[in-house]
mmCIF file of N, CA and C in Angstrom:
data_model
loop_
_atom_site.group_PDB
_atom_site.id
_atom_site.type_symbol
_atom_site.label_atom_id
_atom_site.label_comp_id
_atom_site.label_asym_id
_atom_site.label_seq_id
_atom_site.Cartn_x
_atom_site.Cartn_y
_atom_site.Cartn_z
ATOM 1 N N MET A 789 38.742 111.537 -107.248
ATOM 2 C CA MET A 789 39.437 110.419 -106.683
ATOM 3 C C MET A 789 38.570 109.380 -106.356
ATOM 4 N N ASN A 790 37.971 108.735 -106.763
ATOM 5 C CA ASN A 790 36.804 106.922 -106.242
ATOM 6 C C ASN A 790 36.958 106.857 -105.092
ATOM 7 N N LYS A 791 36.010 106.787 -104.461
ATOM 8 C CA LYS A 791 36.327 105.640 -102.801
ATOM 9 C C LYS A 791 34.900 104.588 -102.761
ATOM 10 N N PRO A 792 35.185 104.143 -102.373
ATOM 11 C CA PRO A 792 33.718 103.146 -101.725
ATOM 12 C C PRO A 792 33.177 103.688 -100.771
ATOM 13 N N PHE A 793 31.656 103.757 -100.565
ATOM 14 C CA PHE A 793 30.910 103.849 -99.510
ATOM 15 C C PHE A 793 29.651 103.169 -99.201
ATOM 16 N N LEU A 794 29.453 102.757 -98.416
ATOM 17 C CA LEU A 794 28.610 101.985 -98.010
ATOM 18 C C LEU A 794 26.769 102.515 -97.859
ATOM 19 N N ILE A 795 25.881 102.324 -98.617
ATOM 20 C CA ILE A 795 24.870 102.680 -99.339
ATOM 21 C C ILE A 795 23.210 102.040 -98.385
ATOM 22 N N PHE A 796 22.213 103.337 -97.362
ATOM 23 C CA PHE A 796 21.477 102.080 -97.301
ATOM 24 C C PHE A 796 19.893 102.302 -97.261
ATOM 25 N N PRO A 797 18.669 102.113 -97.044
ATOM 26 C CA PRO A 797 17.794 102.923 -97.094
ATOM 27 C C PRO A 797 17.733 102.986 -96.264
ATOM 28 N N TYR A 798 16.542 103.607 -95.216
ATOM 29 C CA TYR A 798 15.911 103.747 -93.678
ATOM 30 C C TYR A 798 14.835 104.989 -93.755
ATOM 31 N N THR A 799 13.875 104.900 -92.677
ATOM 32 C CA THR A 799 12.702 105.318 -92.528
ATOM 33 C C THR A 799 12.900 105.559 -91.040
ATOM 34 N N HIS A 800 12.133 106.955 -91.435
ATOM 35 C CA HIS A 800 12.299 108.326 -90.507
ATOM 36 C C HIS A 800 11.053 109.162 -90.197
ATOM 37 N N GLU A 801 9.949 108.629 -88.908
ATOM 38 C CA GLU A 801 8.815 109.834 -89.658
ATOM 39 C C GLU A 801 8.055 109.279 -90.537
ATOM 40 N N ASN A 802 7.961 107.663 -91.021
ATOM 41 C CA ASN A 802 6.572 107.465 -92.099
ATOM 42 C C ASN A 802 7.758 108.021 -93.353
ATOM 43 N N LYS A 803 9.236 108.890 -93.253
ATOM 44 C CA LYS A 803 9.238 108.892 -94.419
ATOM 45 C C LYS A 803 10.518 108.347 -95.049
ATOM 46 N N ASP A 804 10.780 108.153 -96.202
ATOM 47 C CA ASP A 804 11.777 107.094 -97.093
ATOM 48 C C ASP A 804 13.596 108.381 -97.005
ATOM 49 N N TYR A 805 14.153 107.649 -96.737
ATOM 50 C CA TYR A 805 15.684 108.564 -96.903
ATOM 51 C C TYR A 805 16.460 107.360 -97.116
ATOM 52 N N VAL A 806 17.865 108.366 -97.639
ATOM 53 C CA VAL A 806 18.843 107.080 -97.673
ATOM 54 C C VAL A 806 20.309 107.522 -96.772
ATOM 55 N N GLU A 807 21.052 106.986 -96.782
ATOM 56 C CA GLU A 807 22.483 107.565 -96.413
ATOM 57 C C GLU A 807 23.611 106.421 -96.996
ATOM 58 N N ALA A 808 24.582 107.289 -96.479
ATOM 59 C CA ALA A 808 26.347 106.781 -97.303
ATOM 60 C C ALA A 808 27.095 107.335 -95.860
ATOM 61 N N TYR A 809 27.915 105.462 -96.319
ATOM 62 C CA TYR A 809 29.011 106.247 -95.194
ATOM 63 C C TYR A 809 30.320 106.104 -96.231
ATOM 64 N N PRO A 810 31.383 106.331 -96.056
ATOM 65 C CA PRO A 810 32.481 106.348 -96.213
ATOM 66 C C PRO A 810 33.224 104.769 -95.670
ATOM 67 N N LEU A 811 33.843 104.131 -97.153
ATOM 68 C CA LEU A 811 34.838 103.128 -95.903
ATOM 69 C C LEU A 811 35.901 103.058 -96.357
ATOM 70 N N HIS A 812 36.490 104.028 -94.835
ATOM 71 C CA HIS A 812 38.035 104.049 -95.176
ATOM 72 C C HIS A 812 39.140 102.856 -96.078
ATOM 73 N N SER A 813 38.366 101.691 -95.464
ATOM 74 C CA SER A 813 39.282 100.808 -95.863
ATOM 75 C C SER A 813 38.698 99.183 -96.604
ATOM 76 N N PRO A 814 38.922 98.903 -97.088
ATOM 77 C CA PRO A 814 38.490 97.225 -97.648
ATOM 78 C C PRO A 814 37.731 96.127 -96.950
ATOM 79 N N TRP A 815 38.574 96.138 -95.275
ATOM 80 C CA TRP A 815 38.423 95.171 -94.873
ATOM 81 C C TRP A 815 36.875 95.854 -93.146
ATOM 82 N N GLN A 816 36.829 97.962 -93.756
ATOM 83 C CA GLN A 816 36.441 97.980 -92.486
ATOM 84 C C GLN A 816 34.428 97.623 -92.655
ATOM 85 N N SER A 817 33.935 96.809 -91.333
ATOM 86 C CA SER A 817 32.603 96.616 -91.665
ATOM 87 C C SER A 817 31.657 97.256 -90.950
ATOM 88 N N SER A 818 31.411 98.217 -91.819
ATOM 89 C CA SER A 818 29.784 99.180 -90.486
ATOM 90 C C SER A 818 29.076 98.348 -90.918
ATOM 91 N N TYR A 819 28.602 97.669 -91.862
ATOM 92 C CA TYR A 819 27.586 97.084 -92.684
ATOM 93 C C TYR A 819 27.069 96.070 -91.325
ATOM 94 N N SER A 820 28.018 95.524 -90.598
ATOM 95 C CA SER A 820 27.485 95.029 -89.695
ATOM 96 C C SER A 820 26.824 95.076 -88.664
ATOM 97 N N ARG A 821 26.470 96.641 -88.438
ATOM 98 C CA ARG A 821 25.620 97.464 -87.632
ATOM 99 C C ARG A 821 24.305 97.762 -88.386
ATOM 100 N N LEU A 822 24.142 97.280 -89.424
ATOM 101 C CA LEU A 822 22.943 97.756 -89.439
ATOM 102 C C LEU A 822 22.108 96.457 -88.997
ATOM 103 N N PRO A 823 20.761 96.793 -88.711
ATOM 104 C CA PRO A 823 20.029 95.927 -88.526
ATOM 105 C C PRO A 823 19.749 94.635 -89.629
ATOM 106 N N ASP A 824 19.637 93.778 -89.145
ATOM 107 C CA ASP A 824 19.382 91.949 -90.722
ATOM 108 C C ASP A 824 18.441 92.598 -91.390
ATOM 109 N N ASP A 825 17.629 93.083 -91.373
ATOM 110 C CA ASP A 825 16.372 93.235 -92.526
ATOM 111 C C ASP A 825 16.550 94.071 -93.547
ATOM 112 N N THR A 826 17.663 95.103 -93.135
ATOM 113 C CA THR A 826 17.918 96.316 -94.166
ATOM 114 C C THR A 826 18.744 95.780 -95.193
ATOM 115 N N PRO A 827 18.780 96.809 -95.891
ATOM 116 C CA PRO A 827 19.365 96.941 -97.628
ATOM 117 C C PRO A 827 20.231 97.239 -97.613
ATOM 118 N N TYR A 828 21.062 96.962 -98.231
ATOM 119 C CA TYR A 828 22.569 97.406 -98.172
ATOM 120 C C TYR A 828 23.447 97.518 -99.547
ATOM 121 N N ALA A 829 24.274 98.171 -99.726
ATOM 122 C CA ALA A 829 24.971 98.019 -101.325
ATOM 123 C C ALA A 829 26.678 98.542 -100.622
ATOM 124 N N ILE A 830 27.957 98.375 -101.429
ATOM 125 C CA ILE A 830 28.931 99.358 -101.770
ATOM 126 C C ILE A 830 29.236 99.539 -102.477
ATOM 127 N N VAL A 831 28.949 100.799 -103.013
ATOM 128 C CA VAL A 831 29.432 101.958 -104.280
ATOM 129 C C VAL A 831 30.539 102.674 -103.959
ATOM 130 N N VAL A 832 30.971 102.940 -105.799
ATOM 131 C CA VAL A 832 32.366 103.555 -105.658
ATOM 132 C C VAL A 832 31.806 105.177 -106.136
ATOM 133 N N CYS A 833 31.838 105.722 -105.801
ATOM 134 C CA CYS A 833 31.630 106.987 -106.367
ATOM 135 C C CYS A 833 32.326 108.728 -105.623
ATOM 136 N N SER A 834 32.542 109.112 -106.080
ATOM 137 C CA SER A 834 33.459 110.399 -106.133
ATOM 138 C C SER A 834 33.212 111.491 -104.872
ATOM 139 N N SER A 835 32.169 111.358 -104.210
ATOM 140 C CA SER A 835 31.162 111.658 -102.951
ATOM 141 C C SER A 835 30.033 111.072 -102.051
ATOM 142 N N ARG A 836 30.316 111.522 -101.320
ATOM 143 C CA ARG A 836 29.124 110.952 -100.254
ATOM 144 C C ARG A 836 27.599 111.442 -101.139
ATOM 145 N N ASN A 837 27.691 112.618 -101.231
ATOM 146 C CA ASN A 837 26.714 113.121 -101.629
ATOM 147 C C ASN A 837 25.880 112.015 -103.391
ATOM 148 N N GLN A 838 27.049 112.422 -104.519
ATOM 149 C CA GLN A 838 26.950 111.291 -105.233
ATOM 150 C C GLN A 838 26.077 109.900 -104.687
ATOM 151 N N ALA A 839 26.755 109.150 -104.176
ATOM 152 C CA ALA A 839 26.766 108.240 -103.847
ATOM 153 C C ALA A 839 25.219 107.875 -102.972
ATOM 154 N N ARG A 840 25.246 108.899 -102.279
ATOM 155 C CA ARG A 840 23.633 109.094 -101.899
ATOM 156 C C ARG A 840 22.381 109.406 -102.503
ATOM 157 N N ARG A 841 22.458 109.660 -103.871
ATOM 158 C CA ARG A 841 21.536 109.987 -105.207
ATOM 159 C C ARG A 841 21.724 108.822 -105.610
ATOM 160 N N GLU A 842 23.171 107.739 -105.854
ATOM 161 C CA GLU A 842 22.665 106.147 -106.089
ATOM 162 C C GLU A 842 22.286 105.607 -105.333
ATOM 163 N N ALA A 843 22.224 105.576 -103.986
ATOM 164 C CA ALA A 843 21.097 105.239 -103.442
ATOM 165 C C ALA A 843 19.230 105.360 -103.717
ATOM 166 N N TYR A 844 19.606 106.709 -104.093
ATOM 167 C CA TYR A 844 18.239 107.239 -103.240
ATOM 168 C C TYR A 844 17.694 106.295 -105.109
ATOM 169 N N LYS A 845 18.344 106.115 -106.212
ATOM 170 C CA LYS A 845 18.310 105.965 -107.447
ATOM 171 C C LYS A 845 17.465 104.019 -107.462
ATOM 172 N N LEU A 846 18.959 104.146 -106.300
ATOM 173 C CA LEU A 846 18.118 102.214 -106.295
ATOM 174 C C LEU A 846 17.049 101.800 -105.231
ATOM 175 N N TRP A 847 16.912 102.313 -104.022
ATOM 176 C CA TRP A 847 15.592 102.146 -103.279
ATOM 177 C C TRP A 847 13.992 103.253 -103.331
ATOM 178 N N ILE A 848 14.672 104.349 -104.137
ATOM 179 C CA ILE A 848 13.250 105.464 -103.881
ATOM 180 C C ILE A 848 13.183 105.426 -104.623
ATOM 181 N N ASN A 849 13.786 105.915 -105.798
ATOM 182 C CA ASN A 849 12.697 106.702 -107.277
ATOM 183 C C ASN A 849 13.704 106.063 -108.216
ATOM 184 N N GLU A 850 13.766 105.771 -109.338
ATOM 185 C CA GLU A 850 14.745 104.638 -109.896
ATOM 186 C C GLU A 850 14.842 106.551 -110.880
ATOM 187 N N PHE A 851 14.479 107.377 -111.466
ATOM 188 C CA PHE A 851 15.088 108.263 -111.669
ATOM 189 C C PHE A 851 15.905 109.256 -111.088
ATOM 190 N N GLY A 852 15.859 109.522 -109.736
ATOM 191 C CA GLY A 852 16.727 110.388 -108.734
ATOM 192 C C GLY A 852 16.097 111.480 -108.464
ATOM 193 N N LYS A 853 15.062 111.883 -109.106
ATOM 194 C CA LYS A 853 13.944 113.074 -108.518
ATOM 195 C C LYS A 853 13.742 112.866 -107.443
ATOM 196 N N GLY A 854 13.820 114.167 -106.144
ATOM 197 C CA GLY A 854 13.024 114.481 -105.517
ATOM 198 C C GLY A 854 14.076 114.271 -103.272
ATOM 199 N N PHE A 855 15.437 114.246 -103.816
ATOM 200 C CA PHE A 855 16.165 113.562 -103.516
ATOM 201 C C PHE A 855 16.571 114.697 -102.044
ATOM 202 N N ASN A 856 15.747 113.756 -101.166
ATOM 203 C CA ASN A 856 16.550 114.904 -99.686
ATOM 204 C C ASN A 856 17.432 114.030 -98.865
ATOM 205 N N ASN A 857 18.197 115.204 -98.112
ATOM 206 C CA ASN A 857 19.341 114.809 -96.777
ATOM 207 C C ASN A 857 18.373 114.921 -95.759
ATOM 208 N N PHE A 858 18.597 113.902 -94.838
ATOM 209 C CA PHE A 858 17.670 114.174 -93.805
ATOM 210 C C PHE A 858 18.859 115.221 -92.415
ATOM 211 N N ALA A 859 17.924 115.684 -92.079
ATOM 212 C CA ALA A 859 18.849 117.272 -90.825
ATOM 213 C C ALA A 859 19.504 116.326 -90.137
ATOM 214 N N ALA A 860 19.255 115.761 -88.990
ATOM 215 C CA ALA A 860 19.968 114.888 -88.133
ATOM 216 C C ALA A 860 21.290 113.655 -88.507
ATOM 217 N N ASN A 861 21.667 113.119 -88.197
ATOM 218 C CA ASN A 861 22.372 112.234 -88.239
ATOM 219 C C ASN A 861 21.602 110.830 -87.835
ATOM 220 N N PRO A 862 21.720 109.551 -88.788
ATOM 221 C CA PRO A 862 20.286 108.498 -89.061
ATOM 222 C C PRO A 862 21.442 107.278 -88.222
ATOM 223 N N ARG A 863 22.244 107.180 -87.914
ATOM 224 C CA ARG A 863 23.073 106.708 -87.056
ATOM 225 C C ARG A 863 21.693 106.238 -85.313
ATOM 226 N N SER A 864 21.395 107.476 -84.733
ATOM 227 C CA SER A 864 21.123 107.273 -84.202
ATOM 228 C C SER A 864 19.022 106.378 -83.854
ATOM 229 N N HIS A 865 19.570 106.502 -85.537
ATOM 230 C CA HIS A 865 17.480 106.239 -85.655
ATOM 231 C C HIS A 865 18.642 104.583 -86.699
ATOM 232 N N THR A 866 19.095 104.193 -86.809
ATOM 233 C CA THR A 866 18.824 103.378 -87.548
ATOM 234 C C THR A 866 19.932 101.811 -87.163
ATOM 235 N N LEU A 867 21.630 102.135 -86.855
ATOM 236 C CA LEU A 867 22.403 101.859 -86.915
ATOM 237 C C LEU A 867 22.153 101.883 -84.650
ATOM 238 N N LYS A 868 22.121 99.855 -84.170
ATOM 239 C CA LYS A 868 22.426 99.693 -83.246
ATOM 240 C C LYS A 868 24.624 99.414 -82.795
#
């Protein structure tokens, strides 16, 4: 089953990462907490990991090679 995800890139300690947050309802506004200069998109994917891969292809490596998960929750570093 496909679900909508908010995807966005961020940098932590000079390394680029991406994240995907599930949007549980069409009116949920998680993106309103992103800094103004942060690019974001909403994608429909079967899983959160697949949404992260799509974000990685979009902002970091167009071939999707070298995808890394950030070990900690990026919310404390990115979202205010």
